[in-house]
CSV table of C-alpha atoms in Angstrom, one decimal:
chain,number,residue,atom,x,y,z
A,15,MET,CA,-0.3,11.7,-26.7
A,16,ASN,CA,-2.7,14.6,-26.5
A,17,ASP,CA,-6.3,14.4,-25.4
A,18,THR,CA,-8.4,14.2,-28.6
A,19,ASP,CA,-11.8,13.6,-27.2
A,20,ASP,CA,-13.4,15.3,-30.2
A,21,VAL,CA,-12.0,12.5,-32.5
A,22,LEU,CA,-13.6,9.3,-31.4
A,23,ARG,CA,-11.5,6.2,-31.8
A,24,ASP,CA,-12.5,2.6,-32.6
A,25,SER,CA,-13.5,0.5,-29.7
A,26,PRO,CA,-10.6,-1.5,-28.2
A,27,LYS,CA,-10.2,-5.1,-29.3
A,28,VAL,CA,-11.8,-7.7,-27.1
A,29,PRO,CA,-9.7,-10.8,-26.3
A,30,LYS,CA,-11.8,-14.0,-26.5
A,31,GLY,CA,-13.2,-15.0,-23.1
A,32,ARG,CA,-15.7,-17.6,-21.8
A,33,LEU,CA,-19.3,-17.2,-22.6
A,34,ILE,CA,-20.6,-16.8,-19.1
A,35,SER,CA,-17.6,-15.9,-16.9
A,36,GLY,CA,-15.7,-13.9,-19.5
A,37,HIS,CA,-12.1,-13.4,-18.4
A,38,THR,CA,-12.7,-13.8,-14.7
A,39,LYS,CA,-10.8,-17.1,-14.4
A,40,GLU,CA,-7.7,-15.8,-16.2
A,41,PHE,CA,-7.7,-12.7,-14.0
A,42,GLN,CA,-8.1,-14.6,-10.8
A,43,THR,CA,-5.5,-17.2,-11.6
A,44,ASP,CA,-2.7,-14.8,-12.5
A,45,PRO,CA,-3.8,-11.1,-12.4
A,46,LEU,CA,-0.3,-9.7,-12.9
A,47,GLY,CA,0.5,-12.0,-15.8
A,48,PHE,CA,-3.0,-11.5,-17.4
A,49,LEU,CA,-2.9,-7.7,-17.2
A,50,SER,CA,0.7,-7.5,-18.4
A,51,ARG,CA,-0.1,-9.6,-21.4
A,52,LEU,CA,-3.1,-7.5,-22.3
A,53,ALA,CA,-1.1,-4.3,-22.1
A,54,LYS,CA,1.6,-5.7,-24.3
A,55,GLU,CA,-0.7,-7.2,-26.9
A,56,TYR,CA,-3.5,-4.5,-27.1
A,57,GLY,CA,-1.6,-1.3,-26.1
A,58,GLU,CA,-3.0,1.6,-24.2
A,59,ILE,CA,-6.5,0.2,-23.8
A,60,ALA,CA,-7.7,-3.4,-23.7
A,61,LYS,CA,-11.3,-4.4,-23.2
A,62,PHE,CA,-12.4,-7.7,-21.5
A,63,ARG,CA,-15.2,-9.0,-19.3
A,64,PHE,CA,-15.9,-10.0,-15.7
A,65,GLY,CA,-18.9,-12.3,-15.8
A,66,PRO,CA,-21.5,-12.1,-18.6
A,67,LEU,CA,-22.3,-8.4,-18.4
A,68,GLN,CA,-19.4,-6.4,-16.8
A,69,ASP,CA,-17.2,-4.7,-19.4
A,70,VAL,CA,-13.7,-3.9,-18.1
A,71,TYR,CA,-11.0,-1.7,-19.6
A,72,LEU,CA,-7.4,-1.9,-18.7
A,73,VAL,CA,-5.9,1.5,-19.4
A,74,SER,CA,-2.1,1.6,-19.8
A,75,ASN,CA,-1.2,5.1,-21.0
A,76,PRO,CA,0.1,7.8,-18.6
A,77,ASP,CA,-1.9,10.6,-20.2
A,78,LEU,CA,-5.1,8.6,-20.1
A,79,ILE,CA,-4.5,7.6,-16.5
A,80,LYS,CA,-4.0,11.2,-15.6
A,81,GLN,CA,-7.4,12.1,-17.1
A,82,ILE,CA,-9.1,9.3,-15.2
A,83,LEU,CA,-7.5,10.1,-11.8
A,84,VAL,CA,-7.2,13.8,-12.1
A,85,THR,CA,-8.7,15.8,-15.0
A,86,LYS,CA,-12.0,13.9,-15.2
A,87,GLN,CA,-12.0,12.1,-11.9
A,88,ASN,CA,-15.6,13.4,-11.2
A,89,CYS,CA,-16.8,10.9,-13.8
A,90,PHE,CA,-15.5,7.9,-11.8
A,91,VAL,CA,-16.1,6.2,-8.5
A,92,LYS,CA,-14.6,3.3,-6.6
A,93,SER,CA,-15.5,0.1,-8.4
A,94,LYS,CA,-18.2,-2.1,-6.8
A,95,ASP,CA,-15.8,-4.7,-5.5
A,96,PHE,CA,-14.7,-2.2,-2.8
A,97,ASN,CA,-18.2,-2.6,-1.3
A,98,ALA,CA,-16.9,-5.9,0.1
A,99,LEU,CA,-14.6,-3.8,2.4
A,100,LYS,CA,-17.4,-1.6,3.8
A,101,PRO,CA,-18.4,-4.0,6.6
A,102,LEU,CA,-14.8,-3.6,7.8
A,103,LEU,CA,-13.9,-0.1,6.9
A,104,GLY,CA,-17.3,1.6,6.8
A,105,GLU,CA,-17.2,5.0,5.0
A,106,GLY,CA,-13.4,5.6,5.5
A,107,LEU,CA,-11.2,7.2,2.9
A,108,LEU,CA,-10.7,4.0,1.1
A,109,THR,CA,-14.3,3.3,0.5
A,110,SER,CA,-16.2,6.6,0.7
A,111,GLU,CA,-17.2,8.7,-2.3
A,112,LYS,CA,-17.7,12.3,-3.6
A,113,ASP,CA,-18.5,15.1,-1.2
A,114,PHE,CA,-18.4,12.9,1.9
A,115,HIS,CA,-14.9,11.6,0.9
A,116,MET,CA,-13.6,15.1,0.3
A,117,ARG,CA,-14.9,16.4,3.7
A,118,GLN,CA,-13.3,13.5,5.5
A,119,ARG,CA,-10.1,14.1,3.6
A,120,ARG,CA,-10.1,17.8,4.7
A,121,LEU,CA,-10.4,16.7,8.3
A,122,ILE,CA,-7.7,14.0,8.2
A,123,GLN,CA,-5.2,15.9,6.0
A,124,PRO,CA,-3.5,17.8,8.9
A,125,SER,CA,-2.5,14.5,10.4
A,126,PHE,CA,-0.4,13.8,7.3
A,127,LYS,CA,1.3,17.1,6.6
A,128,LYS,CA,5.0,16.7,6.2
A,129,SER,CA,5.6,19.1,9.2
A,130,HIS,CA,3.5,16.8,11.4
A,131,ILE,CA,4.8,13.5,10.1
A,132,SER,CA,8.3,14.4,11.3
A,133,HIS,CA,6.9,14.1,14.9
A,134,TYR,CA,6.2,10.5,14.2
A,135,ALA,CA,9.7,9.7,13.1
A,136,GLN,CA,11.1,9.0,16.6
A,137,ASP,CA,8.3,6.5,17.3
A,138,MET,CA,9.2,4.7,14.1
A,139,ILE,CA,12.8,4.4,15.1
A,140,ASP,CA,12.1,3.4,18.7
A,141,THR,CA,9.5,0.8,17.8
A,142,THR,CA,11.9,-0.8,15.2
A,143,MET,CA,15.0,-0.7,17.4
A,144,ASP,CA,13.0,-2.3,20.3
A,145,TYR,CA,11.7,-5.1,18.0
A,146,ILE,CA,14.9,-6.0,16.3
A,147,SER,CA,16.9,-6.0,19.6
A,148,THR,CA,15.5,-9.5,20.2
A,149,TRP,CA,16.9,-11.0,16.9
A,150,GLU,CA,19.6,-13.5,17.5
A,151,GLN,CA,22.7,-14.3,15.4
A,152,ASN,CA,22.0,-16.8,12.5
A,153,ASN,CA,18.3,-16.9,13.5
A,154,GLU,CA,15.9,-17.9,10.7
A,155,ARG,CA,12.8,-15.7,10.8
A,156,ILE,CA,9.7,-15.1,8.8
A,157,ILE,CA,10.7,-11.6,7.7
A,158,THR,CA,7.3,-10.9,6.2
A,159,LYS,CA,5.7,-11.5,9.6
A,160,ASP,CA,8.4,-9.4,11.3
A,161,MET,CA,7.7,-6.4,9.0
A,162,MET,CA,3.9,-6.7,9.7
A,163,SER,CA,4.6,-6.7,13.4
A,164,ILE,CA,6.9,-3.6,13.2
A,165,THR,CA,4.6,-1.6,11.0
A,166,LEU,CA,1.6,-2.5,13.2
A,167,GLY,CA,3.6,-1.4,16.2
A,168,ILE,CA,4.4,1.9,14.6
A,169,ILE,CA,0.8,2.5,13.7
A,170,SER,CA,-0.3,1.6,17.2
A,171,LYS,CA,2.2,4.1,18.7
A,172,THR,CA,1.5,6.9,16.3
A,173,MET,CA,-2.3,6.5,16.2
A,174,PHE,CA,-3.2,5.5,19.8
A,175,SER,CA,0.1,6.2,21.7
A,176,MET,CA,0.0,2.5,22.6
A,177,GLU,CA,3.1,0.3,22.9
A,178,PHE,CA,3.7,-2.4,20.3
A,179,LYS,CA,2.7,-5.5,22.3
A,180,ASP,CA,-0.6,-3.9,23.4
A,181,GLY,CA,-1.4,-2.9,19.8
A,182,TYR,CA,-0.7,-6.3,18.4
A,183,GLU,CA,-2.6,-8.3,21.0
A,184,ILE,CA,-5.5,-5.9,21.0
A,185,VAL,CA,-6.2,-5.5,17.3
A,186,GLY,CA,-3.6,-7.4,15.2
A,187,LYS,CA,-5.2,-10.9,15.1
A,188,SER,CA,-8.7,-9.6,14.5
A,189,MET,CA,-7.5,-7.3,11.7
A,190,GLU,CA,-5.7,-10.2,10.0
A,191,THR,CA,-8.8,-12.4,10.1
A,192,ALA,CA,-11.1,-9.6,8.9
A,193,LEU,CA,-8.7,-8.7,6.1
A,194,ARG,CA,-8.3,-12.2,4.9
A,195,ILE,CA,-12.0,-12.7,4.6
A,196,ALA,CA,-12.7,-9.3,3.1
A,197,VAL,CA,-10.2,-9.9,0.2
A,198,LYS,CA,-11.8,-13.3,-0.5
A,199,ARG,CA,-15.2,-11.5,-0.7
A,200,MET,CA,-13.8,-8.9,-3.0
A,201,ARG,CA,-12.7,-11.6,-5.5
A,202,THR,CA,-16.1,-13.3,-5.5
A,203,ILE,CA,-18.6,-12.2,-8.1
A,204,PHE,CA,-21.6,-13.6,-6.3
A,205,ARG,CA,-21.1,-12.9,-2.6
A,206,MET,CA,-23.0,-14.6,0.1
A,207,PRO,CA,-24.9,-11.9,2.1
A,208,LEU,CA,-23.5,-11.4,5.6
A,209,TRP,CA,-26.8,-12.1,7.2
A,210,VAL,CA,-26.5,-15.8,6.1
A,211,PRO,CA,-25.0,-17.6,9.1
A,212,THR,CA,-22.2,-19.4,7.3
A,213,LYS,CA,-19.1,-20.3,9.2
A,214,ILE,CA,-17.0,-17.7,7.3
A,215,ASN,CA,-19.6,-15.0,7.7
A,216,ARG,CA,-19.7,-15.6,11.4
A,217,GLU,CA,-15.9,-15.4,11.6
A,218,TYR,CA,-15.9,-12.2,9.6
A,219,LYS,CA,-18.6,-10.5,11.7
A,220,ASN,CA,-17.0,-11.6,15.0
A,221,ALA,CA,-13.6,-10.1,13.9
A,222,ILE,CA,-15.3,-6.8,12.9
A,223,GLN,CA,-17.3,-6.6,16.1
A,224,ASN,CA,-14.2,-7.2,18.1
A,225,LEU,CA,-12.3,-4.5,16.3
A,226,ASP,CA,-15.3,-2.1,16.6
A,227,LYS,CA,-15.6,-2.7,20.3
A,228,ILE,CA,-11.9,-2.2,21.0
A,229,ILE,CA,-11.5,1.0,19.0
A,230,TYR,CA,-14.8,2.4,20.4
A,231,SER,CA,-13.5,1.8,23.9
A,232,ILE,CA,-10.2,3.6,23.1
A,233,ILE,CA,-12.2,6.6,21.7
A,234,GLU,CA,-14.4,6.7,24.8
A,235,LYS,CA,-11.4,6.5,27.1
A,236,ARG,CA,-9.6,9.2,25.3
A,237,LYS,CA,-12.7,11.5,25.6
A,238,SER,CA,-12.4,11.2,29.4
A,239,GLU,CA,-8.8,12.1,29.5
A,240,THR,CA,-7.6,15.6,30.2
A,241,VAL,CA,-4.1,15.1,28.8
A,242,GLN,CA,-3.6,16.4,25.2
A,243,HIS,CA,-2.3,13.8,22.8
A,244,GLU,CA,-0.5,14.6,19.5
A,245,ASP,CA,-1.3,11.2,18.0
A,246,MET,CA,-3.6,10.6,15.1
A,247,LEU,CA,-6.6,9.8,17.3
A,248,GLY,CA,-6.2,13.1,19.1
A,249,ILE,CA,-6.0,15.0,15.8
A,250,LEU,CA,-9.0,13.2,14.3
A,251,MET,CA,-11.1,13.8,17.4
A,252,ASP,CA,-10.3,17.5,17.5
A,253,ALA,CA,-10.6,18.1,13.8
A,254,ARG,CA,-13.2,20.6,12.6
A,255,ASP,CA,-14.3,21.3,9.1
A,256,ASP,CA,-13.5,24.9,8.0
A,257,GLU,CA,-16.7,24.9,5.9
A,258,ASP,CA,-19.3,23.9,8.6
A,259,GLY,CA,-17.3,23.9,11.8
A,260,LEU,CA,-18.3,20.3,12.6
A,261,GLY,CA,-16.1,17.4,13.6
A,262,MET,CA,-16.4,13.7,13.1
A,263,THR,CA,-18.9,11.4,14.8
A,264,ASN,CA,-17.6,8.4,16.7
A,265,GLN,CA,-18.5,6.2,13.8
A,266,GLN,CA,-16.6,8.4,11.4
A,267,VAL,CA,-13.5,8.4,13.6
A,268,LEU,CA,-13.8,4.6,13.9
A,269,ASP,CA,-14.0,4.1,10.1
A,270,GLU,CA,-11.0,6.3,9.5
A,271,LEU,CA,-8.9,4.6,12.2
A,272,MET,CA,-9.8,1.2,10.8
A,273,THR,CA,-8.8,2.4,7.3
A,274,ILE,CA,-5.5,3.9,8.5
A,275,PHE,CA,-4.7,0.8,10.5
A,276,LEU,CA,-5.2,-1.4,7.4
A,277,ALA,CA,-3.5,0.9,4.9
A,278,GLY,CA,-0.8,2.0,7.4
A,279,HIS,CA,0.7,-1.3,8.2
A,280,GLU,CA,-0.2,-3.8,5.4
A,281,THR,CA,1.2,-1.9,2.5
A,282,THR,CA,4.4,-0.6,4.1
A,283,ALA,CA,5.2,-4.0,5.6
A,284,ASN,CA,5.0,-5.6,2.1
A,285,ALA,CA,7.2,-2.8,0.6
A,286,LEU,CA,9.8,-3.5,3.3
A,287,SER,CA,9.7,-7.2,2.7
A,288,TRP,CA,10.3,-6.8,-1.0
A,289,ALA,CA,13.1,-4.3,-0.3
A,290,LEU,CA,14.9,-6.8,2.1
A,291,TYR,CA,14.4,-9.6,-0.4
A,292,SER,CA,15.8,-7.6,-3.3
A,293,ILE,CA,18.8,-6.4,-1.3
A,294,SER,CA,19.6,-10.0,-0.3
A,295,GLN,CA,19.7,-10.9,-4.0
A,296,HIS,CA,22.1,-8.0,-4.9
A,297,PRO,CA,25.3,-8.0,-2.8
A,298,ASP,CA,26.5,-4.8,-4.5
A,299,ILE,CA,23.3,-2.9,-3.6
A,300,GLN,CA,23.5,-4.3,0.0
A,301,THR,CA,27.1,-3.0,0.3
A,302,LYS,CA,26.1,0.5,-0.9
A,303,LEU,CA,23.3,0.5,1.7
A,304,PHE,CA,25.6,-0.6,4.5
A,305,ASN,CA,28.2,2.1,3.5
A,306,GLU,CA,25.6,4.8,3.5
A,307,VAL,CA,24.1,3.8,6.9
A,308,ASP,CA,27.6,3.4,8.4
A,309,SER,CA,28.7,6.8,7.1
A,310,ILE,CA,25.6,8.7,8.2
A,311,ILE,CA,24.5,6.9,11.4
A,312,GLY,CA,27.5,4.8,12.4
A,313,SER,CA,27.1,3.0,15.7
A,314,ARG,CA,24.8,5.6,17.3
A,315,THR,CA,21.1,5.3,17.5
A,316,PRO,CA,19.4,6.6,14.4
A,317,LYS,CA,17.7,10.0,14.5
A,318,PRO,CA,14.7,11.5,12.7
A,319,ASP,CA,17.1,14.0,10.9
A,320,ASP,CA,18.9,11.0,9.3
A,321,PHE,CA,15.9,10.5,6.9
A,322,MET,CA,16.8,13.3,4.5
A,323,LYS,CA,20.5,12.2,4.4
A,324,LEU,CA,19.7,8.6,3.5
A,325,THR,CA,19.4,9.2,-0.2
A,326,TYR,CA,20.4,5.7,-1.4
A,327,THR,CA,18.2,4.1,1.2
A,328,GLN,CA,15.3,6.2,-0.2
A,329,GLN,CA,16.2,5.0,-3.7
A,330,ILE,CA,16.0,1.4,-2.6
A,331,ILE,CA,12.5,1.9,-1.2
A,332,HIS,CA,11.4,3.7,-4.4
A,333,GLU,CA,12.7,0.9,-6.5
A,334,ALA,CA,11.0,-1.7,-4.4
A,335,LEU,CA,7.7,0.3,-4.8
A,336,ARG,CA,8.4,0.3,-8.6
A,337,MET,CA,9.0,-3.4,-9.0
A,338,TYR,CA,6.6,-4.6,-6.4
A,339,PRO,CA,4.0,-1.9,-5.8
A,340,PRO,CA,1.9,-2.9,-2.8
A,341,ILE,CA,-1.1,-1.3,-4.5
A,342,TYR,CA,-0.7,-3.1,-7.7
A,343,LEU,CA,-4.1,-2.3,-9.1
A,344,LEU,CA,-6.6,0.6,-8.9
A,345,SER,CA,-10.2,0.1,-10.0
A,346,ARG,CA,-12.8,2.7,-10.9
A,347,GLY,CA,-16.4,2.5,-11.9
A,348,VAL,CA,-17.7,4.9,-14.6
A,349,SER,CA,-20.4,7.0,-13.0
A,350,GLU,CA,-21.5,8.8,-16.1
A,351,ASP,CA,-20.8,8.5,-19.8
A,352,VAL,CA,-17.4,10.0,-20.6
A,353,THR,CA,-14.8,10.2,-23.4
A,354,ILE,CA,-11.1,9.8,-22.6
A,355,GLY,CA,-8.5,10.3,-25.3
A,356,GLY,CA,-11.1,9.6,-27.9
A,357,TYR,CA,-12.3,6.4,-26.3
A,358,SER,CA,-16.0,6.3,-25.1
A,359,PHE,CA,-16.9,4.7,-21.8
A,360,LYS,CA,-20.4,4.1,-20.6
A,361,LYS,CA,-21.9,4.4,-17.1
A,362,GLY,CA,-21.4,1.1,-15.3
A,363,ASP,CA,-18.1,0.2,-17.1
A,364,MET,CA,-15.1,-0.8,-15.0
A,365,ILE,CA,-11.7,0.8,-15.4
A,366,LEU,CA,-8.5,-0.9,-14.2
A,367,LEU,CA,-5.2,1.0,-13.8
A,368,SER,CA,-2.2,-1.0,-12.8
A,369,PRO,CA,0.9,0.6,-11.3
A,370,PHE,CA,2.6,-2.9,-11.6
A,371,VAL,CA,2.0,-2.9,-15.4
A,372,MET,CA,3.0,0.7,-16.0
A,373,GLN,CA,6.1,0.4,-13.8
A,374,HIS,CA,7.4,-2.6,-15.8
A,375,LYS,CA,7.1,-0.9,-19.2
A,376,PRO,CA,10.4,-0.9,-21.0
A,377,GLU,CA,9.6,2.4,-22.8
A,378,TYR,CA,9.8,4.1,-19.4
A,379,PHE,CA,12.2,1.9,-17.4
A,380,HIS,CA,15.4,0.5,-18.7
A,381,GLN,CA,15.7,-3.2,-17.8
A,382,PRO,CA,12.3,-3.0,-16.0
A,383,ASP,CA,12.6,-6.5,-14.5
A,384,SER,CA,15.9,-5.6,-12.8
A,385,PHE,CA,16.2,-4.1,-9.3
A,386,ILE,CA,18.2,-0.9,-10.0
A,387,PRO,CA,17.8,1.8,-7.2
A,388,GLU,CA,20.2,4.1,-9.1
A,389,ARG,CA,17.4,4.8,-11.6
A,390,PHE,CA,16.1,7.3,-9.0
A,391,GLU,CA,19.2,9.4,-9.0
A,392,ASN,CA,19.3,13.0,-10.1
A,393,ASN,CA,15.5,13.4,-10.2
A,394,HIS,CA,15.4,11.2,-13.2
A,395,MET,CA,11.7,10.3,-12.5
A,396,LYS,CA,10.7,13.9,-13.2
A,397,THR,CA,11.7,13.3,-16.8
A,398,LEU,CA,9.0,10.6,-17.2
A,399,PRO,CA,5.2,11.1,-17.6
A,400,ALA,CA,3.5,11.6,-14.2
A,401,PHE,CA,1.7,8.3,-14.3
A,402,ALA,CA,4.4,6.1,-15.5
A,403,TYR,CA,5.3,5.7,-11.8
A,404,PHE,CA,2.4,6.0,-9.4
A,405,PRO,CA,2.7,3.5,-6.5
A,406,PHE,CA,0.5,5.7,-4.3
A,407,GLY,CA,-2.2,6.4,-6.9
A,408,GLY,CA,-2.9,10.0,-7.9
A,409,GLY,CA,-5.4,12.9,-8.0
A,410,PRO,CA,-7.8,13.7,-5.2
A,411,ARG,CA,-7.7,10.1,-4.0
A,412,VAL,CA,-3.9,9.8,-3.9
A,413,CYS,CA,-2.8,7.9,-0.8
A,414,ILE,CA,-3.0,10.4,2.1
A,415,GLY,CA,-0.2,8.6,4.0
A,416,ASN,CA,2.4,8.5,1.2
A,417,HIS,CA,5.0,10.7,2.9
A,418,PHE,CA,4.4,8.8,6.2
A,419,ALA,CA,4.9,5.5,4.4
A,420,ILE,CA,8.2,6.6,2.7
A,421,MET,CA,9.7,8.0,5.9
A,422,GLU,CA,8.6,4.9,7.8
A,423,ALA,CA,10.1,2.5,5.3
A,424,VAL,CA,13.4,4.3,5.0
A,425,LEU,CA,13.9,4.6,8.7
A,426,VAL,CA,12.9,1.0,9.4
A,427,LEU,CA,15.3,-0.2,6.6
A,428,ALA,CA,18.1,1.9,8.0
A,429,CYS,CA,17.6,0.6,11.5
A,430,ILE,CA,17.8,-3.0,10.3
A,431,ALA,CA,20.7,-2.4,8.0
A,432,GLN,CA,22.7,-0.8,10.8
A,433,ARG,CA,22.7,-4.0,12.8
A,434,TYR,CA,22.0,-6.9,10.4
A,435,ARG,CA,22.8,-8.6,7.1
A,436,ILE,CA,19.7,-10.5,6.0
A,437,ARG,CA,19.8,-13.4,3.5
A,438,LEU,CA,17.2,-15.7,2.1
A,439,ALA,CA,17.2,-19.1,3.8
A,440,ASP,CA,19.2,-21.7,1.8
A,441,ASP,CA,16.2,-24.0,1.2
A,442,HIS,CA,13.7,-21.2,0.5
A,443,HIS,CA,11.2,-21.8,-2.3
A,444,GLU,CA,11.1,-19.6,-5.3
A,445,VAL,CA,9.9,-16.1,-4.4
A,446,THR,CA,6.9,-15.0,-6.4
A,447,PRO,CA,4.4,-12.2,-5.9
A,448,TYR,CA,1.0,-13.0,-4.5
A,449,THR,CA,-2.0,-10.6,-5.0
A,450,SER,CA,-3.9,-10.1,-1.8
A,451,LEU,CA,-5.3,-6.7,-0.9
A,452,SER,CA,-1.6,-5.6,-1.5
A,453,LEU,CA,1.2,-7.4,-3.3
A,454,ARG,CA,3.1,-9.7,-1.0
A,455,PRO,CA,5.7,-12.5,-1.3
A,456,LYS,CA,3.8,-15.7,-1.8
A,457,GLY,CA,4.1,-18.0,1.3
A,458,GLY,CA,6.1,-15.3,3.2
A,459,LEU,CA,9.9,-14.9,3.3
A,460,ARG,CA,12.1,-17.2,5.4
A,461,MET,CA,15.3,-15.3,5.9
A,462,VAL,CA,18.4,-15.6,8.1
A,463,VAL,CA,19.7,-12.6,10.1
A,464,GLU,CA,23.4,-12.1,10.7
A,465,GLU,CA,24.9,-9.5,12.9
A,466,ARG,CA,27.3,-7.3,11.2
A,467,GLU,CA,30.2,-5.1,12.4
A,468,VAL,CA,29.4,-1.4,11.9
A,469,LYS,CA,32.1,0.7,10.2
A,470,ASP,CA,31.8,3.8,12.3
A,471,PHE,CA,33.0,6.4,9.8
A,472,GLN,CA,31.8,9.2,12.1
A,473,SER,CA,34.2,8.1,14.9
A,474,GLY,CA,37.0,7.2,12.5
A,475,PHE,CA,37.0,3.5,13.2
């Protein structure tokens, strides 16, 4: 459809909700099901309520999404629920707004250029190979936890030049506690102020204080060193804005490091967990993956250059991101009255955009509920509207680490597939998505690892 802002459309239909709470309960009980039903029943825009006063619009049209995220993005800000993350993330990229956000992004961008990300690839491989070397034949593991540990190790190495065990013991547990409580606060309409000394508030503040203390000490230690580091911390501390020549304060560096830590391990770990689960349910896909890894890598240690050659492995990751996008929902607050595609939105309205909903639409994806990596062959996605598939968001706030995440997921998956076949535990419960800050398998994934014999095509065996 074209943008027809000069022709105002009728207000979207409003599904009946409760008098006081609106549709809050339906959303909190089953957000994916609720939003999918709204999109199917009401089309490109559905209006509902959170609480008695908050009007919410689910937008499910690629052209309208593009206007919200790109063309008219200046009319929108992060929705108010993200304020619940500020005690943890401060004014990092995930929570900051407008000019400050753009300045921080300019300073951080060099860390995530494709040319620089390639330097991190070896760390990704080394961390993964070291971790999975401890896996034993027919050992049942909590794969979701393993993926969290691997991606946290990779972030620790690429960000602080710290080895995995140090990174997990220093920040991992506190980050898990803070994240759990932050998500709970995001989902609560009436939040208890942090100054109220409840048990959960004390736990949250203690976890944040512990993280702040640790990362501040790392920053101060780095300042005293004469050795130049090419990790993210070094780049952030040396960054200077081209416009004013100024760098980041210690607080700004801390906020960005906390944000990168959170976004850099949580989302990728869940994408990998979904990929491993999906592969285990499709023997034909698993065989194609093994054949590609055997033909390109064989029995040697994986190398950074393998990434570009692992085309089917990349397709598996992209399909996992389509079916189970870690960032399943984007929310925006309307900061000034605006018309999008003929629909009028008022200041204070909330807009929801769901990659999960869009990426399961049959008009864009054949058999949308089936795991089919081959749909990403031959640049097929370029034939679709830009925001039919957007697991990393879009516009000025597109995930700054998208290329990092794809390279990491592909290399980690290839390292695992080279050595192991992974299957779901025989008595595993039904696997269903759970909506935390990112989309994860509910209750985790209990899976059995089996060593496999590599067919070393490179050596002719």
